[in-house]
Amino acid sequence: MKNQTKSKVMEVSKTNEQPKKSGKPTITQTNEVEKLKKEIEKLKSQLDLQPESLEEKIKFFQQKQEMIKRLRLLNDYAENLLNVQEQINESLKENDVFLSDHFQLKIQYKQNSYGSPKDVLTIAHPKLIGDVLGFAIGKIQDKRTEIQNQINA
């Protein structure tokens, strides 16, 4: 027998009918237009902040480099303070001491640049030192965030 091939033709009807266009835009179109307008304004303001001349661009990027250096310095300070704070917390877990020979926080005052510093305050209580370090770390984090935002602007 011969092979017979049957072909079926299927009709495909379109279910995606175009909506009837009226003179009024839809709510989603209006929202999208508003979003695009806001984005355009944001990009225009960023463009206005960019320097125009070569000298201004050089100065602009030198300022950015200076901010990056300050951010790295703050990162190092924060890392060192966090390490000391962890050591203090470990020490407090082992024994709850009022005074410690291992940790001291000193505040010194120098009357002039070539004189020797004089101790104004010395704290040897680990819990107080940890609290002061926590406060300092918080302030450093705030400044790091501020500088990071300036760099990204």
Coordinates of C-alpha atoms in Angstrom, one line a residue, residues 17 36 41 49 54 65 79 84 93-96 100 136 140:
E17 CA -7.9 41.8 19.7
L36 CA 9.6 58.8 32.4
E41 CA 14.4 65.4 35.3
L49 CA 26.2 68.7 37.9
L54 CA 38.6 70.0 30.9
Q65 CA 39.8 60.8 44.4
E79 CA 37.8 48.1 61.1
V84 CA 39.2 46.2 69.6
K93 CA 32.4 37.2 78.5
E94 CA 35.3 35.5 80.2
N95 CA 35.2 37.7 83.3
D96 CA 33.2 40.7 84.4
S100 CA 41.3 46.2 83.1
A136 CA 32.5 56.2 67.6
I140 CA 32.2 56.8 61.5

